[in-house]
mmCIF file of C-alpha atoms and ligand atoms in Angstrom:
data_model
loop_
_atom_site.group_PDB
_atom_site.id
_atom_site.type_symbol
_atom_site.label_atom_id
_atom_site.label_comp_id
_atom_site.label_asym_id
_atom_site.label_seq_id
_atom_site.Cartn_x
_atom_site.Cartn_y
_atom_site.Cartn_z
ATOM 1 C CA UNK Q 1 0.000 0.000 0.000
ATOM 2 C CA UNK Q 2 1.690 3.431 -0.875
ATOM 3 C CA UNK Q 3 1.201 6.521 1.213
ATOM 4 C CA UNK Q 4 1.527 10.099 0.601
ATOM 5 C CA UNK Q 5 1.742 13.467 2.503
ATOM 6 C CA UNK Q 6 0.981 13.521 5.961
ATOM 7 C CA UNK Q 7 -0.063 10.102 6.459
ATOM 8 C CA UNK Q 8 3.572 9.053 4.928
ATOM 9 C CA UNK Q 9 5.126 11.288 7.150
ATOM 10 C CA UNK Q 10 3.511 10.322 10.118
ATOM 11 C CA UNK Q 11 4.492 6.565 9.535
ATOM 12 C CA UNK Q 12 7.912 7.345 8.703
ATOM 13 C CA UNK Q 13 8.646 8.689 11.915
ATOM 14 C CA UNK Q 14 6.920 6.268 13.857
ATOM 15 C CA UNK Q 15 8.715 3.426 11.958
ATOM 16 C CA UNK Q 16 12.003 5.398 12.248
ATOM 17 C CA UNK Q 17 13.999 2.360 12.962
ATOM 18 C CA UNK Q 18 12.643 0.949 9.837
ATOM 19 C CA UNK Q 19 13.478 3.898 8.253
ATOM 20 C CA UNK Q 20 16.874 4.580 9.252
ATOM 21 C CA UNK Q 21 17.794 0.668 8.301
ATOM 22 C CA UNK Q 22 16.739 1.434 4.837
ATOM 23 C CA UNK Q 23 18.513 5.079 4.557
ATOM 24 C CA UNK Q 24 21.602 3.178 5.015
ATOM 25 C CA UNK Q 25 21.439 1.865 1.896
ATOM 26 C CA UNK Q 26 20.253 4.810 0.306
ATOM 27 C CA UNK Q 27 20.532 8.415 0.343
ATOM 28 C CA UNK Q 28 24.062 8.443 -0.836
ATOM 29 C CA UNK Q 29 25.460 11.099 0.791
ATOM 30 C CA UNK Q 30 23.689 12.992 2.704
ATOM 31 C CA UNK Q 31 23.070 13.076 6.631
ATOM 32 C CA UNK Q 32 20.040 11.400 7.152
ATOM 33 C CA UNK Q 33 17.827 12.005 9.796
ATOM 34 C CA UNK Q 34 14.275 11.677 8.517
ATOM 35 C CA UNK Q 35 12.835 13.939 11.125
ATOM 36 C CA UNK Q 36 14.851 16.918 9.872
ATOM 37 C CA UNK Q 37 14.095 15.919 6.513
ATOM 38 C CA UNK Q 38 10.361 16.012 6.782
ATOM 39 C CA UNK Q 39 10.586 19.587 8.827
ATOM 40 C CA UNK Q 40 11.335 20.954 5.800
ATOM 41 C CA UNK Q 41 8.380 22.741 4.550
ATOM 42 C CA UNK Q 42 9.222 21.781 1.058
ATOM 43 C CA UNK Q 43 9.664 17.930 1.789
ATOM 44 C CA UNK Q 44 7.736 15.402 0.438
ATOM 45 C CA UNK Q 45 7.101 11.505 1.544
ATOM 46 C CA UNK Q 46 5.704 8.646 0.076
ATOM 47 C CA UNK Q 47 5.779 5.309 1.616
ATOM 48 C CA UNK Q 48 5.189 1.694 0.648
ATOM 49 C CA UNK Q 49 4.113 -0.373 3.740
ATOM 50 C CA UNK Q 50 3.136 -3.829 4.198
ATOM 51 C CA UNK Q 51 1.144 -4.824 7.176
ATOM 52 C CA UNK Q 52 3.238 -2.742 9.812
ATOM 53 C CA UNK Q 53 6.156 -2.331 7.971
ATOM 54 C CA UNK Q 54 7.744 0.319 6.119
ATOM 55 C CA UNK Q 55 9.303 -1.733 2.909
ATOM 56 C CA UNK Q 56 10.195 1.440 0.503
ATOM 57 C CA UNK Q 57 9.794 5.188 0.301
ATOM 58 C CA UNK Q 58 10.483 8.125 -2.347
ATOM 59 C CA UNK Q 59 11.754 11.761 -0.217
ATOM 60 C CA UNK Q 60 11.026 14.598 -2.854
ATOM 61 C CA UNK Q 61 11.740 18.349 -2.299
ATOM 62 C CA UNK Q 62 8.753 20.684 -3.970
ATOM 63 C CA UNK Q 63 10.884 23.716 -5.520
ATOM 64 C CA UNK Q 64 9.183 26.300 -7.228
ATOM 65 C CA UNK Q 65 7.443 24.019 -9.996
ATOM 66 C CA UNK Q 66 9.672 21.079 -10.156
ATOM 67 C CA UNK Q 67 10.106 17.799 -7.997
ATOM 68 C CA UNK Q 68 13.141 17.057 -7.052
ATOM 69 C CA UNK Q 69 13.357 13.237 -6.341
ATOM 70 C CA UNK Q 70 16.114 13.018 -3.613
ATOM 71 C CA UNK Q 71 15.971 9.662 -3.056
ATOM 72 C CA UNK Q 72 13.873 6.304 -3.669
ATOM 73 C CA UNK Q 73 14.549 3.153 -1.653
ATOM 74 C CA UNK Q 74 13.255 -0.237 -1.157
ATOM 75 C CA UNK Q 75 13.587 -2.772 1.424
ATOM 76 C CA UNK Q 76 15.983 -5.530 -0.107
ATOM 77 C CA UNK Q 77 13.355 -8.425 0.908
ATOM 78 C CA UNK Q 78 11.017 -6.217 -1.313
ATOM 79 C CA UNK Q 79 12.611 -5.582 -4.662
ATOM 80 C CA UNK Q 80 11.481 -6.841 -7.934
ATOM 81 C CA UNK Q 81 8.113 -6.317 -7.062
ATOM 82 C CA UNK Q 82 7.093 -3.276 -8.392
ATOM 83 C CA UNK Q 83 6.876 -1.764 -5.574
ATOM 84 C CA UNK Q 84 9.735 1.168 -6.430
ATOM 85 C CA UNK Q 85 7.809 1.786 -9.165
ATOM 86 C CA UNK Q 86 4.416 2.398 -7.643
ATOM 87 C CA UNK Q 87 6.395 4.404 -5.774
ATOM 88 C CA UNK Q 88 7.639 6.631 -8.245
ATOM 89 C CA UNK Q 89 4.258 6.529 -9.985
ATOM 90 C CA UNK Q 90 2.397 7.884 -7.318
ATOM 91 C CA UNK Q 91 4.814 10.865 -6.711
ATOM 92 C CA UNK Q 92 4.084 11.655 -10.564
ATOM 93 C CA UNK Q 93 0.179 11.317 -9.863
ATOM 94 C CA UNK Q 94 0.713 14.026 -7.130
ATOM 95 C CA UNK Q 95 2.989 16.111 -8.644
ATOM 96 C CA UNK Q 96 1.024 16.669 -11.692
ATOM 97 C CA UNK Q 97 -2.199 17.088 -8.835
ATOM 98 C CA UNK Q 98 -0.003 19.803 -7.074
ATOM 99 C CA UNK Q 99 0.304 21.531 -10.656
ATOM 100 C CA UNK Q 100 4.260 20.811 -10.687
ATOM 101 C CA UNK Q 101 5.773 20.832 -13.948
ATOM 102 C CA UNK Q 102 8.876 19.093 -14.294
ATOM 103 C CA UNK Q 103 10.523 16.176 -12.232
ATOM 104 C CA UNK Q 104 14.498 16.066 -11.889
ATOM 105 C CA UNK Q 105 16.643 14.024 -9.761
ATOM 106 C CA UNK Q 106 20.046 12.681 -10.263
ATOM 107 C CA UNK Q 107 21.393 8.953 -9.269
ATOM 108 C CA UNK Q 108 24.937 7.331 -9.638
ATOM 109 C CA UNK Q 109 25.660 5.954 -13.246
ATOM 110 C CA UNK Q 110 26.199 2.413 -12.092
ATOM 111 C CA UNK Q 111 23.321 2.253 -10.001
ATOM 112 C CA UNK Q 112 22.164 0.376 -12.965
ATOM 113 C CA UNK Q 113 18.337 -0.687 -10.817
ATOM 114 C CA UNK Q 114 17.932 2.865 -10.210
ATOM 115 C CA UNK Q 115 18.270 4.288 -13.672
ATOM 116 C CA UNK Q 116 16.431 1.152 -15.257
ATOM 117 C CA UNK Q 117 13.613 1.917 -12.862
ATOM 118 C CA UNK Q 118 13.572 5.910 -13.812
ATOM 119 C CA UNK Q 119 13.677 5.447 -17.410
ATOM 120 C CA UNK Q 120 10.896 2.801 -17.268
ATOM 121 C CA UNK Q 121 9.004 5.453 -14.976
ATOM 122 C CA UNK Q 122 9.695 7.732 -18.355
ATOM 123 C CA UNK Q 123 12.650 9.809 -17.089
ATOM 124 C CA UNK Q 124 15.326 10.646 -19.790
ATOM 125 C CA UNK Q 125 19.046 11.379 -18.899
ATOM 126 C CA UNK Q 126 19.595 15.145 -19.549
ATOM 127 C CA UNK Q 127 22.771 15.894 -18.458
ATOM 128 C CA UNK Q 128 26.184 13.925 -16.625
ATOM 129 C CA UNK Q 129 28.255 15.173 -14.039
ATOM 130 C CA UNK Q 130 31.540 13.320 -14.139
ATOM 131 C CA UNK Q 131 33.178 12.206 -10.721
ATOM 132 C CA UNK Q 132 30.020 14.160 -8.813
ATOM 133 C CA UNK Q 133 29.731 11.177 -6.544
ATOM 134 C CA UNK Q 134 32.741 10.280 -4.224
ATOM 135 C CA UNK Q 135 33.100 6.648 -2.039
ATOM 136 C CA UNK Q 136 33.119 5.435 -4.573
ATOM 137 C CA UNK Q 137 33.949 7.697 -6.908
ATOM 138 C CA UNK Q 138 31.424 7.886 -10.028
ATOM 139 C CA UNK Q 139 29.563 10.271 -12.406
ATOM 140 C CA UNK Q 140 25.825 11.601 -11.727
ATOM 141 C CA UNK Q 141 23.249 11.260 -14.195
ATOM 142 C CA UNK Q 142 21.120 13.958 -13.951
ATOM 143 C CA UNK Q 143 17.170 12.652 -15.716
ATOM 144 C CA UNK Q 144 14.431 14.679 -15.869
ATOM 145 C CA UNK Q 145 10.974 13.556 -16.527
ATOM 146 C CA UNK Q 146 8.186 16.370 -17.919
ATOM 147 C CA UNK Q 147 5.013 16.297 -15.642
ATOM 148 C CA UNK Q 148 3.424 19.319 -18.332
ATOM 149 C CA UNK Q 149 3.684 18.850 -22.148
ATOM 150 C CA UNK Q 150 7.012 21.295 -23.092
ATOM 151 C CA UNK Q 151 7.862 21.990 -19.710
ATOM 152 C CA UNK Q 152 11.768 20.676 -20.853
ATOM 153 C CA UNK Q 153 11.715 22.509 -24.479
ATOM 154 C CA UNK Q 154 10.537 25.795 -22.612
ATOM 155 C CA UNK Q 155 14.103 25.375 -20.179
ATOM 156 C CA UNK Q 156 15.916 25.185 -23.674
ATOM 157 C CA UNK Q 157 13.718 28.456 -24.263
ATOM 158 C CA UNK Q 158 15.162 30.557 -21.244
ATOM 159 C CA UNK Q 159 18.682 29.445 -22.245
ATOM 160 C CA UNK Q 160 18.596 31.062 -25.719
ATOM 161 C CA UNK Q 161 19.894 34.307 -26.547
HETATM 162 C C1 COA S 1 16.314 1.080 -7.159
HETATM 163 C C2 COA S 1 15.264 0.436 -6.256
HETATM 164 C C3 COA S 1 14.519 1.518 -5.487
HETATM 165 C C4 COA S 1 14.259 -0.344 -7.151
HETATM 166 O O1 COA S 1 13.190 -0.786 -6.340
HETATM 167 P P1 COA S 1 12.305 -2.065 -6.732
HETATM 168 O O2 COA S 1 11.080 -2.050 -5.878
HETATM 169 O O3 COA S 1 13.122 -3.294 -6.692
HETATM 170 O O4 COA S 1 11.934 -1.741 -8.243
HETATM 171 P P2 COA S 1 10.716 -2.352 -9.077
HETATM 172 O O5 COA S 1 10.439 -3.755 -8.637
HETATM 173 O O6 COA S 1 9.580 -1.411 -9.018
HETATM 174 O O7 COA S 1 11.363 -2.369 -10.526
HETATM 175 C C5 COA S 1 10.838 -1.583 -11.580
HETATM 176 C C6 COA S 1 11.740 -1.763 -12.786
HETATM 177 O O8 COA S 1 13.026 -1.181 -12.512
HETATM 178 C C7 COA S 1 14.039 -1.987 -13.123
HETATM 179 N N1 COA S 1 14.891 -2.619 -12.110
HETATM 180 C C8 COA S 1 14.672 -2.683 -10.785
HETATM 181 N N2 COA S 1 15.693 -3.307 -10.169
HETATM 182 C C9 COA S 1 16.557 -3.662 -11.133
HETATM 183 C C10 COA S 1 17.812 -4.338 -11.139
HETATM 184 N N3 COA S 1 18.378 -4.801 -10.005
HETATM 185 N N4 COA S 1 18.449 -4.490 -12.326
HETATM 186 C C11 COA S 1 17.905 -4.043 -13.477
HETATM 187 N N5 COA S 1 16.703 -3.408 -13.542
HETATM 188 C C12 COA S 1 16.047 -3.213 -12.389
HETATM 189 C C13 COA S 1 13.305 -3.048 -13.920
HETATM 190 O O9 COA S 1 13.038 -2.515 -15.205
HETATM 191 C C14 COA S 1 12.038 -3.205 -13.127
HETATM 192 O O10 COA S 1 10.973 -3.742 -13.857
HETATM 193 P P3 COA S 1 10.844 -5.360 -13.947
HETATM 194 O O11 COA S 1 10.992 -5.904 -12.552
HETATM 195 O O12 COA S 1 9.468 -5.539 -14.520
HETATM 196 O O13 COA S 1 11.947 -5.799 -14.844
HETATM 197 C C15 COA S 1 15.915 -0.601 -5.294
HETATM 198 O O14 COA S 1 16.758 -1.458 -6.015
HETATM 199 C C16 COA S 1 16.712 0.052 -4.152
HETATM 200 O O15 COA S 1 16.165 0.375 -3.098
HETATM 201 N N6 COA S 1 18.049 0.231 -4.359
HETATM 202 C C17 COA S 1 18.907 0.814 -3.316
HETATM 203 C C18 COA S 1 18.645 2.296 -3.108
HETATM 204 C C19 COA S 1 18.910 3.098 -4.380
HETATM 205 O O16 COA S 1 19.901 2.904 -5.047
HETATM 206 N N7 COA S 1 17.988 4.026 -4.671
HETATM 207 C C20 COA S 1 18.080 4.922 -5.806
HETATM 208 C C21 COA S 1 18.942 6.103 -5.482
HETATM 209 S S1 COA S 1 18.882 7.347 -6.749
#
């Protein structure tokens, strides 16, 4: 079952053990500490629980009109079930409901289940940062994913001179 907004939240925090056991294999780099995450007024939450469990969740960060997708994880004992891709589906279906226009997010280029998952979820690679990612070292693949017809032509727009 996927939640979203509050109800997410609230489950994430009261599952924090849950949660912090499956940051550790996410999240990349940052500091997590889902409480500080979801203070942000700008933070997002979506969460895939089975019975009492918290098996997978998607953080986002609402900027201006865009979604950022900071991070998407799933439980190991969960995986290859679709359930990173409902997921990622359902923070589309709510993005597009909150009017956003674009969602970005970048992810390590040999997280090979990661970027398999996003383009199947219809994100395209748009740009590569070599050696962003240190420990170990790799490039970013930055993939973007257009919640409004254009929205990616109309950045192309603002570039041009
Ligand atoms: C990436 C991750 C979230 C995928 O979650 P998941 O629930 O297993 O994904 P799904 O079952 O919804 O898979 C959807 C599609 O993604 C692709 N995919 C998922 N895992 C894959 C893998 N290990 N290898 C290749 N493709 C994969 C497949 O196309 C899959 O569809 P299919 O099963 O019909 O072939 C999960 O592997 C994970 O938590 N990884 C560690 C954390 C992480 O790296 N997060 C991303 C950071 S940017």
């Amino acid at each position: 079952m996927i939640l979203a907004g509050g109800e997410a939240a609230a489950l994430l925090l009261e599952r924090r053990e849950q949660v912090d056991a499956l940051a550790r294999v996410g999240l990349g780099k940052l500091d997590f500490d889902i409480g500080a995450e979801l203070e942000r007024p700008y933070a997002l939450a979506w969460v895939a629980r089975e019975d009492a469990d918290v098996i997978g969740f998607l953080l986002g960060w609402q900027v201006a009109d865009e979604l950022h997708v900071l991070d998407v994880v799933v439980a190991e004992r969960a995986r290859r079930r679709g359930v990173g891709r409902a997921l990622v589906d359902a923070a589309m279906t709510d993005a597009v409901a909150r009017s956003l226009r674009v969602a970005l997010l970048e992810v390590r280029r040999a997280n090979v289940a990661a970027r398999t998952l996003y383009r199947a979820a219809g994100f395209v690679a748009v740009r590569l940062r070599p050696g962003y990612y240190d420990d170990p070292v790799d490039d970013a693949v930055e993939m973007a994913k257009e919640l409004a017809a254009g929205a990616l032509v109309e950045f192309e727009r603002l570039i041009e001179d």
